[in-house]
C-alpha positions as YAML, in Angstrom:
chain: A
units: angstrom
residues:
- id: 1
  name: GLY
  ca: [-7.19, -28.78, 2.03]
- id: 2
  name: PRO
  ca: [-7.64, -29.51, -1.62]
- id: 3
  name: GLU
  ca: [-6.50, -33.10, -2.81]
- id: 4
  name: GLY
  ca: [-4.08, -33.68, -5.55]
- id: 5
  name: ASN
  ca: [-2.78, -31.30, -8.11]
- id: 6
  name: PRO
  ca: [-5.03, -29.00, -10.06]
- id: 7
  name: ILE
  ca: [-5.99, -29.78, -13.62]
- id: 8
  name: PRO
  ca: [-3.34, -28.25, -15.91]
- id: 9
  name: GLY
  ca: [-4.67, -24.84, -17.21]
- id: 10
  name: ASN
  ca: [-7.16, -24.67, -14.32]
- id: 11
  name: PRO
  ca: [-5.15, -23.38, -11.16]
- id: 12
  name: ARG
  ca: [-6.30, -23.09, -7.55]
- id: 13
  name: ILE
  ca: [-6.24, -19.61, -6.40]
- id: 14
  name: ALA
  ca: [-5.90, -19.17, -2.58]
- id: 15
  name: VAL
  ca: [-7.64, -15.96, -1.27]
- id: 16
  name: LEU
  ca: [-7.87, -14.35, 1.97]
- id: 17
  name: ALA
  ca: [-11.43, -14.59, 3.16]
- id: 18
  name: ALA
  ca: [-13.40, -13.28, 6.29]
- id: 19
  name: ARG
  ca: [-16.80, -13.44, 7.95]
- id: 20
  name: ALA
  ca: [-18.83, -10.57, 9.00]
- id: 21
  name: SER
  ca: [-19.95, -12.66, 11.92]
- id: 22
  name: MET
  ca: [-18.27, -15.45, 13.70]
- id: 23
  name: GLY
  ca: [-21.44, -16.64, 15.38]
- id: 24
  name: LEU
  ca: [-19.77, -16.89, 18.76]
- id: 25
  name: GLY
  ca: [-22.63, -15.19, 20.82]
- id: 26
  name: ASP
  ca: [-20.28, -12.66, 22.22]
- id: 27
  name: ASP
  ca: [-20.81, -8.89, 22.77]
- id: 28
  name: ILE
  ca: [-20.01, -8.08, 19.09]
- id: 29
  name: ASP
  ca: [-21.95, -11.04, 17.37]
- id: 30
  name: GLY
  ca: [-24.80, -11.22, 19.88]
- id: 31
  name: ASP
  ca: [-27.18, -14.07, 18.38]
- id: 32
  name: SER
  ca: [-25.90, -13.67, 14.78]
- id: 33
  name: LYS
  ca: [-25.21, -16.83, 13.13]
- id: 34
  name: GLN
  ca: [-21.73, -17.49, 11.45]
- id: 35
  name: GLY
  ca: [-21.60, -15.58, 8.27]
- id: 36
  name: PRO
  ca: [-20.33, -16.94, 5.05]
- id: 37
  name: LEU
  ca: [-16.53, -16.57, 4.06]
- id: 38
  name: LEU
  ca: [-16.06, -13.83, 1.56]
- id: 39
  name: THR
  ca: [-12.85, -12.77, -0.24]
- id: 40
  name: CYS
  ca: [-11.46, -9.66, 1.45]
- id: 41
  name: CYS
  ca: [-8.28, -9.06, -0.23]
- id: 42
  name: VAL
  ca: [-8.13, -6.48, -3.14]
- id: 43
  name: TYR
  ca: [-5.09, -8.36, -4.58]
- id: 44
  name: CYS
  ca: [-6.95, -11.56, -4.58]
- id: 45
  name: VAL
  ca: [-10.03, -10.01, -6.03]
- id: 46
  name: ARG
  ca: [-7.99, -8.43, -8.78]
- id: 47
  name: LEU
  ca: [-6.48, -11.81, -9.79]
- id: 48
  name: CYS
  ca: [-9.61, -13.59, -9.74]
- id: 49
  name: LEU
  ca: [-11.35, -11.00, -11.80]
- id: 50
  name: LEU
  ca: [-8.56, -11.06, -14.28]
- id: 51
  name: PHE
  ca: [-8.56, -14.82, -14.65]
- id: 52
  name: ALA
  ca: [-12.41, -14.71, -14.91]
- id: 53
  name: GLU
  ca: [-12.27, -12.12, -17.71]
- id: 54
  name: ALA
  ca: [-9.61, -14.03, -19.57]
- id: 55
  name: GLY
  ca: [-11.56, -17.14, -19.54]
- id: 56
  name: VAL
  ca: [-9.31, -19.08, -17.12]
- id: 57
  name: LYS
  ca: [-11.30, -21.52, -15.23]
- id: 58
  name: PHE
  ca: [-9.79, -21.83, -11.65]
- id: 59
  name: GLU
  ca: [-10.79, -23.17, -8.28]
- id: 60
  name: LEU
  ca: [-11.13, -20.76, -5.40]
- id: 61
  name: VAL
  ca: [-9.66, -21.71, -2.17]
- id: 62
  name: GLU
  ca: [-10.87, -19.44, 0.66]
- id: 63
  name: ILE
  ca: [-8.32, -19.10, 3.52]
- id: 64
  name: ASP
  ca: [-10.23, -17.80, 6.62]
- id: 65
  name: ARG
  ca: [-8.19, -14.81, 8.02]
- id: 66
  name: ASN
  ca: [-9.34, -15.75, 11.62]
- id: 67
  name: CYS
  ca: [-8.76, -19.40, 11.42]
- id: 68
  name: LYS
  ca: [-5.80, -20.05, 8.88]
- id: 69
  name: GLN
  ca: [-5.82, -23.61, 7.84]
- id: 70
  name: SER
  ca: [-2.62, -25.66, 8.88]
- id: 71
  name: TRP
  ca: [-2.58, -27.41, 5.61]
- id: 72
  name: PHE
  ca: [-2.11, -23.98, 3.86]
- id: 73
  name: ARG
  ca: [0.79, -23.18, 6.11]
- id: 74
  name: ASP
  ca: [2.37, -26.69, 5.63]
- id: 75
  name: ALA
  ca: [1.88, -26.45, 1.82]
- id: 76
  name: PHE
  ca: [2.93, -22.78, 1.48]
- id: 77
  name: PRO
  ca: [5.27, -21.75, 4.26]
- id: 78
  name: GLU
  ca: [5.15, -18.06, 2.99]
- id: 79
  name: PHE
  ca: [1.51, -18.23, 4.19]
- id: 80
  name: LEU
  ca: [0.42, -15.34, 2.01]
- id: 81
  name: THR
  ca: [-2.51, -14.70, -0.27]
- id: 82
  name: PRO
  ca: [-3.01, -14.62, -3.22]
- id: 83
  name: ALA
  ca: [-1.31, -17.80, -3.90]
- id: 84
  name: VAL
  ca: [-1.62, -19.94, -7.02]
- id: 85
  name: GLN
  ca: [-1.01, -23.74, -7.34]
- id: 86
  name: GLY
  ca: [-0.88, -24.80, -11.08]
- id: 87
  name: THR
  ca: [-0.85, -22.95, -14.25]
- id: 88
  name: PRO
  ca: [-1.19, -20.27, -15.43]
- id: 89
  name: GLY
  ca: [0.31, -18.09, -12.68]
- id: 90
  name: GLY
  ca: [2.03, -20.66, -10.61]
- id: 91
  name: GLY
  ca: [5.58, -22.05, -11.31]
- id: 92
  name: ASP
  ca: [4.33, -25.17, -12.97]
- id: 93
  name: ASP
  ca: [1.69, -28.12, -12.45]
- id: 94
  name: SER
  ca: [3.85, -30.03, -9.95]
- id: 95
  name: GLY
  ca: [1.53, -29.11, -7.03]
- id: 96
  name: GLU
  ca: [3.79, -26.28, -5.54]
- id: 97
  name: TRP
  ca: [2.03, -23.03, -4.47]
- id: 98
  name: PHE
  ca: [3.34, -19.73, -5.84]
- id: 99
  name: GLY
  ca: [2.76, -16.43, -4.18]
- id: 100
  name: ASP
  ca: [3.00, -12.58, -4.59]
- id: 101
  name: SER
  ca: [0.14, -11.09, -6.91]
- id: 102
  name: ASN
  ca: [2.45, -9.18, -9.21]
- id: 103
  name: ARG
  ca: [4.73, -12.23, -9.77]
- id: 104
  name: ILE
  ca: [1.71, -14.52, -10.24]
- id: 105
  name: LEU
  ca: [0.26, -11.83, -12.90]
- id: 106
  name: GLN
  ca: [3.53, -11.71, -14.48]
- id: 107
  name: ARG
  ca: [3.92, -15.53, -14.74]
- id: 108
  name: ALA
  ca: [0.26, -15.76, -16.11]
- id: 109
  name: ARG
  ca: [0.86, -13.23, -18.58]
- id: 110
  name: GLU
  ca: [4.05, -15.05, -19.78]
- id: 111
  name: THR
  ca: [2.51, -18.39, -20.10]
- id: 112
  name: ASP
  ca: [-1.25, -18.00, -21.05]
- id: 113
  name: ASP
  ca: [-2.16, -15.76, -24.06]
- id: 114
  name: ARG
  ca: [-5.76, -15.27, -22.83]
- id: 115
  name: VAL
  ca: [-4.24, -13.47, -19.68]
- id: 116
  name: ALA
  ca: [-1.65, -11.40, -21.62]
- id: 117
  name: THR
  ca: [-4.36, -10.28, -23.99]
- id: 118
  name: THR
  ca: [-6.69, -9.45, -21.04]
- id: 119
  name: ALA
  ca: [-4.07, -7.82, -18.68]
- id: 120
  name: VAL
  ca: [-3.25, -5.03, -21.19]
- id: 121
  name: ILE
  ca: [-3.65, -1.76, -19.41]
- id: 122
  name: ARG
  ca: [-5.65, 0.44, -21.65]
- id: 123
  name: GLY
  ca: [-6.08, 3.59, -19.80]
- id: 124
  name: GLN
  ca: [-3.80, 6.09, -17.77]
- id: 125
  name: MET
  ca: [-3.79, 3.99, -14.73]
- id: 126
  name: THR
  ca: [-0.62, 2.20, -13.84]
- id: 127
  name: LEU
  ca: [-0.50, -1.02, -11.45]
- id: 128
  name: THR
  ca: [1.38, 0.98, -8.92]
- id: 129
  name: THR
  ca: [-1.10, 3.60, -8.81]
- id: 130
  name: ALA
  ca: [-4.09, 1.04, -8.70]
- id: 131
  name: ALA
  ca: [-2.38, -0.81, -5.81]
- id: 132
  name: LYS
  ca: [-1.93, 2.51, -3.87]
- id: 133
  name: LEU
  ca: [-5.63, 3.16, -4.40]
- id: 134
  name: GLY
  ca: [-6.55, -0.35, -3.39]
- id: 135
  name: GLU
  ca: [-4.69, 0.09, -0.22]
- id: 136
  name: THR
  ca: [-6.46, 3.44, 0.55]
- id: 137
  name: LEU
  ca: [-9.75, 1.67, -0.01]
- id: 138
  name: LYS
  ca: [-8.84, -1.19, 2.23]
- id: 139
  name: ALA
  ca: [-7.73, 0.96, 5.01]
- id: 140
  name: ALA
  ca: [-11.10, 2.96, 4.81]
- id: 141
  name: LEU
  ca: [-13.23, -0.23, 4.83]
- id: 142
  name: VAL
  ca: [-11.45, -1.31, 8.12]
- id: 143
  name: CYS
  ca: [-12.62, 1.87, 10.02]
...
């Protein structure tokens, strides 16, 4: 896992990631090579896009959904993504991980003016409705 604490103001964001091919040579993968890890969680993507649009530098930590790293379980027993270490979004700069995308977003808005300005909902969509649509899309992509 990552070493030490993140730089204050530049949090680490742990995101759920997956590979299109594991490269195992089985009936599904055939002779395909192991594919790259790609973020596959709509909540993780939403948080990263918001931070990027707000100009918050962050370190992306990909957590492989098929091979979840033990260091992450040890560091964050909730073992959920997205999770943030550092500020904005996390509890503080002590090195503790903080989870739940809505709580992360709320803390980031409260502690960082750039996020607060960027996270303003300008249309008719609510976060609840967007989350429901995201779940529908996620379910459609699994099929």
